[in-house]
Amino acid sequence: IEKRAAIVFDDTVTTASGLPQIDFQRLINCEGADIFGKAIVGKEDIPIAALITRLGISDWVEQGQKHIEGDVCPFCQEHTITDKLKADFESFFDETYQTDKDDLRAAAQRYADEADGIIAVLKGIVTTHADFLDVPSLEARIAELDSNVKGNNALLHQKQNEPSRIVTLVSAKGICDAIQQLLDNAATAV
């Protein structure tokens, strides 16, 4: 009580600013983007689609298509690529395929930006409000969140390299709830 009284009547003490509000729900919403659970594959109503789909090689074919030079197959190095085959590849990887890939790229970037922003704010809170926080617990939770985000970013990188892959991100909800509880406890002390 004497310490608190000394602080209250100390003219050199300044008022602490409140803790910034963090909207963890935005991160949780980003984790559940529908595009992450969608197998992005090419158009299925062209002759070559059945073979590509049955073999599960759409990602491989898309990568190889970028390396076609003339009539030489980028895989076997034989002169097997006809104009019709090139046209079939272009039809298979149509506008919908490209739009889905763009949506995937945008959703992955939103997730990364949201996560990075939250982690930066949390690290700032540790620096500016250390007197009111359980710093070791909050730092441990921030490290846990950072690890979760890195794992999810790795999954999203794989998904972008293999769009036909279906990924489910590991939810950070439990970690975010624990962080929010630590922040709520600190807010009452501020």
PDB file of C-alpha atoms in Angstrom:
ATOM      1  CA  ILE A   1       0.000   0.000   0.000  1.00  0.00           C
ATOM      2  CA  GLU A   2       2.842   2.361   0.823  1.00  0.00           C
ATOM      3  CA  LYS A   3       4.408   1.774  -2.633  1.00  0.00           C
ATOM      4  CA  ARG A   4       1.107   2.511  -4.353  1.00  0.00           C
ATOM      5  CA  ALA A   5       0.596   5.625  -2.278  1.00  0.00           C
ATOM      6  CA  ALA A   6       4.100   6.825  -3.098  1.00  0.00           C
ATOM      7  CA  ILE A   7       3.372   6.361  -6.804  1.00  0.00           C
ATOM      8  CA  VAL A   8       0.043   8.197  -6.574  1.00  0.00           C
ATOM      9  CA  PHE A   9       1.610  11.244  -4.902  1.00  0.00           C
ATOM     10  CA  ASP A  10       4.841  11.250  -6.940  1.00  0.00           C
ATOM     11  CA  ASP A  11       4.820  14.336  -9.212  1.00  0.00           C
ATOM     12  CA  THR A  12       7.284  12.747 -11.668  1.00  0.00           C
ATOM     13  CA  VAL A  13       5.009   9.794 -12.483  1.00  0.00           C
ATOM     14  CA  THR A  14       3.241  10.011 -15.835  1.00  0.00           C
ATOM     15  CA  THR A  15       0.021   8.372 -16.886  1.00  0.00           C
ATOM     16  CA  ALA A  16       0.351   5.135 -18.787  1.00  0.00           C
ATOM     17  CA  SER A  17      -1.491   4.920 -22.056  1.00  0.00           C
ATOM     18  CA  GLY A  18      -4.015   2.160 -22.471  1.00  0.00           C
ATOM     19  CA  LEU A  19      -3.175  -1.031 -24.275  1.00  0.00           C
ATOM     20  CA  PRO A  20      -3.917  -1.044 -27.997  1.00  0.00           C
ATOM     21  CA  GLN A  21      -6.839  -3.198 -29.037  1.00  0.00           C
ATOM     22  CA  ILE A  22      -5.967  -6.172 -31.224  1.00  0.00           C
ATOM     23  CA  ASP A  23      -8.572  -7.753 -33.455  1.00  0.00           C
ATOM     24  CA  PHE A  24      -7.438 -11.373 -33.381  1.00  0.00           C
ATOM     25  CA  GLN A  25     -10.616 -12.407 -35.194  1.00  0.00           C
ATOM     26  CA  ARG A  26      -9.259 -10.947 -38.421  1.00  0.00           C
ATOM     27  CA  LEU A  27      -6.334 -13.385 -38.256  1.00  0.00           C
ATOM     28  CA  ILE A  28      -8.650 -16.300 -37.450  1.00  0.00           C
ATOM     29  CA  ASN A  29     -10.852 -15.337 -40.406  1.00  0.00           C
ATOM     30  CA  CYS A  30      -7.799 -15.254 -42.701  1.00  0.00           C
ATOM     31  CA  GLU A  31      -6.883 -18.780 -41.595  1.00  0.00           C
ATOM     32  CA  GLY A  32     -10.200 -20.090 -42.858  1.00  0.00           C
ATOM     33  CA  ALA A  33     -10.047 -18.696 -46.405  1.00  0.00           C
ATOM     34  CA  ASP A  34     -11.987 -21.064 -48.659  1.00  0.00           C
ATOM     35  CA  ILE A  35      -9.283 -20.996 -51.344  1.00  0.00           C
ATOM     36  CA  PHE A  36      -6.856 -22.841 -49.024  1.00  0.00           C
ATOM     37  CA  GLY A  37      -9.163 -25.852 -49.002  1.00  0.00           C
ATOM     38  CA  LYS A  38      -9.827 -25.813 -52.721  1.00  0.00           C
ATOM     39  CA  ALA A  39      -7.890 -28.009 -55.113  1.00  0.00           C
ATOM     40  CA  ILE A  40      -6.951 -25.616 -57.887  1.00  0.00           C
ATOM     41  CA  VAL A  41      -6.858 -27.664 -61.052  1.00  0.00           C
ATOM     42  CA  GLY A  42      -7.336 -26.922 -64.699  1.00  0.00           C
ATOM     43  CA  LYS A  43     -10.380 -27.086 -66.899  1.00  0.00           C
ATOM     44  CA  GLU A  44     -11.781 -30.597 -67.101  1.00  0.00           C
ATOM     45  CA  ASP A  45     -13.608 -30.582 -70.438  1.00  0.00           C
ATOM     46  CA  ILE A  46     -10.642 -30.820 -72.787  1.00  0.00           C
ATOM     47  CA  PRO A  47      -9.088 -34.047 -74.105  1.00  0.00           C
ATOM     48  CA  ILE A  48      -5.879 -33.966 -72.081  1.00  0.00           C
ATOM     49  CA  ALA A  49      -7.663 -33.104 -68.804  1.00  0.00           C
ATOM     50  CA  ALA A  50      -8.661 -36.688 -68.008  1.00  0.00           C
ATOM     51  CA  LEU A  51      -5.076 -37.896 -68.213  1.00  0.00           C
ATOM     52  CA  ILE A  52      -3.666 -35.002 -66.194  1.00  0.00           C
ATOM     53  CA  THR A  53      -6.364 -35.380 -63.550  1.00  0.00           C
ATOM     54  CA  ARG A  54      -6.116 -39.185 -63.343  1.00  0.00           C
ATOM     55  CA  LEU A  55      -2.344 -38.987 -62.872  1.00  0.00           C
ATOM     56  CA  GLY A  56      -2.639 -36.036 -60.479  1.00  0.00           C
ATOM     57  CA  ILE A  57       0.056 -34.093 -62.304  1.00  0.00           C
ATOM     58  CA  SER A  58      -1.542 -30.711 -62.953  1.00  0.00           C
ATOM     59  CA  ASP A  59       1.046 -28.869 -60.842  1.00  0.00           C
ATOM     60  CA  TRP A  60       3.874 -30.690 -62.610  1.00  0.00           C
ATOM     61  CA  VAL A  61       2.430 -30.010 -66.075  1.00  0.00           C
ATOM     62  CA  GLU A  62       1.856 -26.343 -65.252  1.00  0.00           C
ATOM     63  CA  GLN A  63       5.486 -25.951 -64.183  1.00  0.00           C
ATOM     64  CA  GLY A  64       6.707 -27.772 -67.276  1.00  0.00           C
ATOM     65  CA  GLN A  65       4.523 -25.708 -69.590  1.00  0.00           C
ATOM     66  CA  LYS A  66       6.552 -22.655 -68.655  1.00  0.00           C
ATOM     67  CA  HIS A  67       9.676 -24.350 -70.026  1.00  0.00           C
ATOM     68  CA  ILE A  68       8.390 -25.465 -73.424  1.00  0.00           C
ATOM     69  CA  GLU A  69      10.645 -24.242 -76.213  1.00  0.00           C
ATOM     70  CA  GLY A  70       9.449 -25.004 -79.694  1.00  0.00           C
ATOM     71  CA  ASP A  71       8.352 -28.620 -79.965  1.00  0.00           C
ATOM     72  CA  VAL A  72      10.751 -29.992 -77.314  1.00  0.00           C
ATOM     73  CA  CYS A  73       9.162 -31.508 -74.217  1.00  0.00           C
ATOM     74  CA  PRO A  74      10.775 -29.985 -71.102  1.00  0.00           C
ATOM     75  CA  PHE A  75      10.605 -33.356 -69.351  1.00  0.00           C
ATOM     76  CA  CYS A  76      11.796 -35.942 -71.856  1.00  0.00           C
ATOM     77  CA  GLN A  77      13.658 -33.545 -74.192  1.00  0.00           C
ATOM     78  CA  GLU A  78      12.027 -35.208 -77.217  1.00  0.00           C
ATOM     79  CA  HIS A  79      10.254 -33.416 -80.075  1.00  0.00           C
ATOM     80  CA  THR A  80       6.748 -34.344 -78.918  1.00  0.00           C
ATOM     81  CA  ILE A  81       5.048 -30.979 -78.357  1.00  0.00           C
ATOM     82  CA  THR A  82       2.553 -30.161 -81.090  1.00  0.00           C
ATOM     83  CA  ASP A  83       0.621 -26.928 -81.553  1.00  0.00           C
ATOM     84  CA  LYS A  84      -2.543 -28.816 -80.541  1.00  0.00           C
ATOM     85  CA  LEU A  85      -0.923 -30.006 -77.308  1.00  0.00           C
ATOM     86  CA  LYS A  86       0.209 -26.454 -76.528  1.00  0.00           C
ATOM     87  CA  ALA A  87      -3.339 -25.232 -77.149  1.00  0.00           C
ATOM     88  CA  ASP A  88      -4.737 -27.982 -74.891  1.00  0.00           C
ATOM     89  CA  PHE A  89      -2.349 -26.958 -72.114  1.00  0.00           C
ATOM     90  CA  GLU A  90      -3.386 -23.324 -72.481  1.00  0.00           C
ATOM     91  CA  SER A  91      -7.051 -24.351 -72.382  1.00  0.00           C
ATOM     92  CA  PHE A  92      -6.487 -26.577 -69.356  1.00  0.00           C
ATOM     93  CA  PHE A  93      -4.872 -23.743 -67.399  1.00  0.00           C
ATOM     94  CA  ASP A  94      -7.643 -21.307 -68.270  1.00  0.00           C
ATOM     95  CA  GLU A  95      -8.743 -17.980 -66.801  1.00  0.00           C
ATOM     96  CA  THR A  96     -10.538 -19.635 -63.879  1.00  0.00           C
ATOM     97  CA  TYR A  97      -7.357 -21.469 -62.948  1.00  0.00           C
ATOM     98  CA  GLN A  98      -5.364 -18.240 -63.068  1.00  0.00           C
ATOM     99  CA  THR A  99      -8.043 -16.356 -61.089  1.00  0.00           C
ATOM    100  CA  ASP A 100      -7.987 -19.044 -58.396  1.00  0.00           C
ATOM    101  CA  LYS A 101      -4.193 -18.833 -58.225  1.00  0.00           C
ATOM    102  CA  ASP A 102      -4.418 -15.045 -57.907  1.00  0.00           C
ATOM    103  CA  ASP A 103      -7.029 -15.427 -55.148  1.00  0.00           C
ATOM    104  CA  LEU A 104      -4.741 -17.893 -53.377  1.00  0.00           C
ATOM    105  CA  ARG A 105      -1.797 -15.523 -53.603  1.00  0.00           C
ATOM    106  CA  ALA A 106      -3.912 -12.626 -52.254  1.00  0.00           C
ATOM    107  CA  ALA A 107      -5.350 -14.705 -49.380  1.00  0.00           C
ATOM    108  CA  ALA A 108      -1.896 -15.938 -48.390  1.00  0.00           C
ATOM    109  CA  GLN A 109      -0.600 -12.358 -48.422  1.00  0.00           C
ATOM    110  CA  ARG A 110      -3.548 -11.143 -46.299  1.00  0.00           C
ATOM    111  CA  TYR A 111      -2.822 -13.881 -43.781  1.00  0.00           C
ATOM    112  CA  ALA A 112       0.892 -13.016 -43.650  1.00  0.00           C
ATOM    113  CA  ASP A 113       0.208  -9.274 -43.354  1.00  0.00           C
ATOM    114  CA  GLU A 114      -2.395  -9.741 -40.627  1.00  0.00           C
ATOM    115  CA  ALA A 115      -0.159 -12.090 -38.638  1.00  0.00           C
ATOM    116  CA  ASP A 116       2.915  -9.879 -39.015  1.00  0.00           C
ATOM    117  CA  GLY A 117       0.925  -6.837 -37.930  1.00  0.00           C
ATOM    118  CA  ILE A 118      -0.423  -8.531 -34.814  1.00  0.00           C
ATOM    119  CA  ILE A 119       2.999  -9.856 -33.814  1.00  0.00           C
ATOM    120  CA  ALA A 120       4.548  -6.392 -34.292  1.00  0.00           C
ATOM    121  CA  VAL A 121       1.867  -4.769 -32.110  1.00  0.00           C
ATOM    122  CA  LEU A 122       2.327  -7.419 -29.429  1.00  0.00           C
ATOM    123  CA  LYS A 123       6.091  -6.900 -29.375  1.00  0.00           C
ATOM    124  CA  GLY A 124       5.477  -3.169 -29.069  1.00  0.00           C
ATOM    125  CA  ILE A 125       3.144  -3.742 -26.131  1.00  0.00           C
ATOM    126  CA  VAL A 126       5.841  -5.758 -24.367  1.00  0.00           C
ATOM    127  CA  THR A 127       8.221  -2.833 -24.814  1.00  0.00           C
ATOM    128  CA  THR A 128       5.854  -0.025 -23.834  1.00  0.00           C
ATOM    129  CA  HIS A 129       3.769  -1.676 -21.123  1.00  0.00           C
ATOM    130  CA  ALA A 130       6.227  -4.035 -19.423  1.00  0.00           C
ATOM    131  CA  ASP A 131       5.384  -2.643 -15.981  1.00  0.00           C
ATOM    132  CA  PHE A 132       1.819  -3.933 -16.260  1.00  0.00           C
ATOM    133  CA  LEU A 133       2.371  -7.237 -18.020  1.00  0.00           C
ATOM    134  CA  ASP A 134       3.335 -10.751 -17.187  1.00  0.00           C
ATOM    135  CA  VAL A 135       6.186 -10.303 -19.660  1.00  0.00           C
ATOM    136  CA  PRO A 136       7.577 -13.861 -19.603  1.00  0.00           C
ATOM    137  CA  SER A 137       4.132 -15.348 -20.235  1.00  0.00           C
ATOM    138  CA  LEU A 138       3.302 -12.869 -22.984  1.00  0.00           C
ATOM    139  CA  GLU A 139       6.674 -13.331 -24.683  1.00  0.00           C
ATOM    140  CA  ALA A 140       6.187 -17.108 -24.587  1.00  0.00           C
ATOM    141  CA  ARG A 141       2.751 -16.755 -26.176  1.00  0.00           C
ATOM    142  CA  ILE A 142       4.085 -14.364 -28.824  1.00  0.00           C
ATOM    143  CA  ALA A 143       6.809 -16.900 -29.663  1.00  0.00           C
ATOM    144  CA  GLU A 144       4.131 -19.615 -29.871  1.00  0.00           C
ATOM    145  CA  LEU A 145       2.042 -17.443 -32.203  1.00  0.00           C
ATOM    146  CA  ASP A 146       5.100 -16.672 -34.329  1.00  0.00           C
ATOM    147  CA  SER A 147       5.879 -20.386 -34.629  1.00  0.00           C
ATOM    148  CA  ASN A 148       2.267 -21.122 -35.585  1.00  0.00           C
ATOM    149  CA  VAL A 149       2.354 -18.402 -38.253  1.00  0.00           C
ATOM    150  CA  LYS A 150       5.651 -19.681 -39.676  1.00  0.00           C
ATOM    151  CA  GLY A 151       4.206 -23.194 -39.946  1.00  0.00           C
ATOM    152  CA  ASN A 152       1.098 -21.876 -41.674  1.00  0.00           C
ATOM    153  CA  ASN A 153       3.161 -19.727 -44.027  1.00  0.00           C
ATOM    154  CA  ALA A 154       5.121 -22.853 -44.987  1.00  0.00           C
ATOM    155  CA  LEU A 155       1.838 -24.632 -45.780  1.00  0.00           C
ATOM    156  CA  LEU A 156       0.715 -21.666 -47.867  1.00  0.00           C
ATOM    157  CA  HIS A 157       4.025 -21.644 -49.722  1.00  0.00           C
ATOM    158  CA  GLN A 158       3.498 -25.330 -50.553  1.00  0.00           C
ATOM    159  CA  LYS A 159      -0.059 -24.595 -51.664  1.00  0.00           C
ATOM    160  CA  GLN A 160       1.148 -21.828 -53.970  1.00  0.00           C
ATOM    161  CA  ASN A 161       3.762 -24.155 -55.480  1.00  0.00           C
ATOM    162  CA  GLU A 162       1.253 -27.003 -55.765  1.00  0.00           C
ATOM    163  CA  PRO A 163      -2.165 -25.375 -56.241  1.00  0.00           C
ATOM    164  CA  SER A 164      -3.930 -28.739 -56.445  1.00  0.00           C
ATOM    165  CA  ARG A 165      -2.905 -29.402 -52.819  1.00  0.00           C
ATOM    166  CA  ILE A 166      -5.564 -28.861 -50.161  1.00  0.00           C
ATOM    167  CA  VAL A 167      -4.239 -27.275 -46.981  1.00  0.00           C
ATOM    168  CA  THR A 168      -5.773 -26.580 -43.607  1.00  0.00           C
ATOM    169  CA  LEU A 169      -3.983 -23.993 -41.530  1.00  0.00           C
ATOM    170  CA  VAL A 170      -3.349 -24.684 -37.853  1.00  0.00           C
ATOM    171  CA  SER A 171      -5.642 -22.351 -35.956  1.00  0.00           C
ATOM    172  CA  ALA A 172      -4.096 -19.752 -33.687  1.00  0.00           C
ATOM    173  CA  LYS A 173      -7.371 -19.214 -31.835  1.00  0.00           C
ATOM    174  CA  GLY A 174      -6.239 -20.856 -28.602  1.00  0.00           C
ATOM    175  CA  ILE A 175      -2.989 -18.894 -28.612  1.00  0.00           C
ATOM    176  CA  CYS A 176      -4.824 -15.653 -29.405  1.00  0.00           C
ATOM    177  CA  ASP A 177      -7.329 -16.301 -26.600  1.00  0.00           C
ATOM    178  CA  ALA A 178      -4.468 -16.830 -24.140  1.00  0.00           C
ATOM    179  CA  ILE A 179      -2.764 -13.626 -25.309  1.00  0.00           C
ATOM    180  CA  GLN A 180      -6.023 -11.710 -25.021  1.00  0.00           C
ATOM    181  CA  GLN A 181      -6.417 -12.965 -21.447  1.00  0.00           C
ATOM    182  CA  LEU A 182      -2.915 -11.725 -20.586  1.00  0.00           C
ATOM    183  CA  LEU A 183      -3.725  -8.365 -22.166  1.00  0.00           C
ATOM    184  CA  ASP A 184      -7.036  -8.136 -20.301  1.00  0.00           C
ATOM    185  CA  ASN A 185      -5.215  -8.827 -17.037  1.00  0.00           C
ATOM    186  CA  ALA A 186      -2.698  -6.098 -17.869  1.00  0.00           C
ATOM    187  CA  ALA A 187      -5.433  -3.645 -18.868  1.00  0.00           C
ATOM    188  CA  THR A 188      -6.899  -3.769 -15.389  1.00  0.00           C
ATOM    189  CA  ALA A 189      -3.454  -2.904 -13.986  1.00  0.00           C
ATOM    190  CA  VAL A 190      -3.023   0.080 -16.345  1.00  0.00           C
TER     191      VAL A 190
END
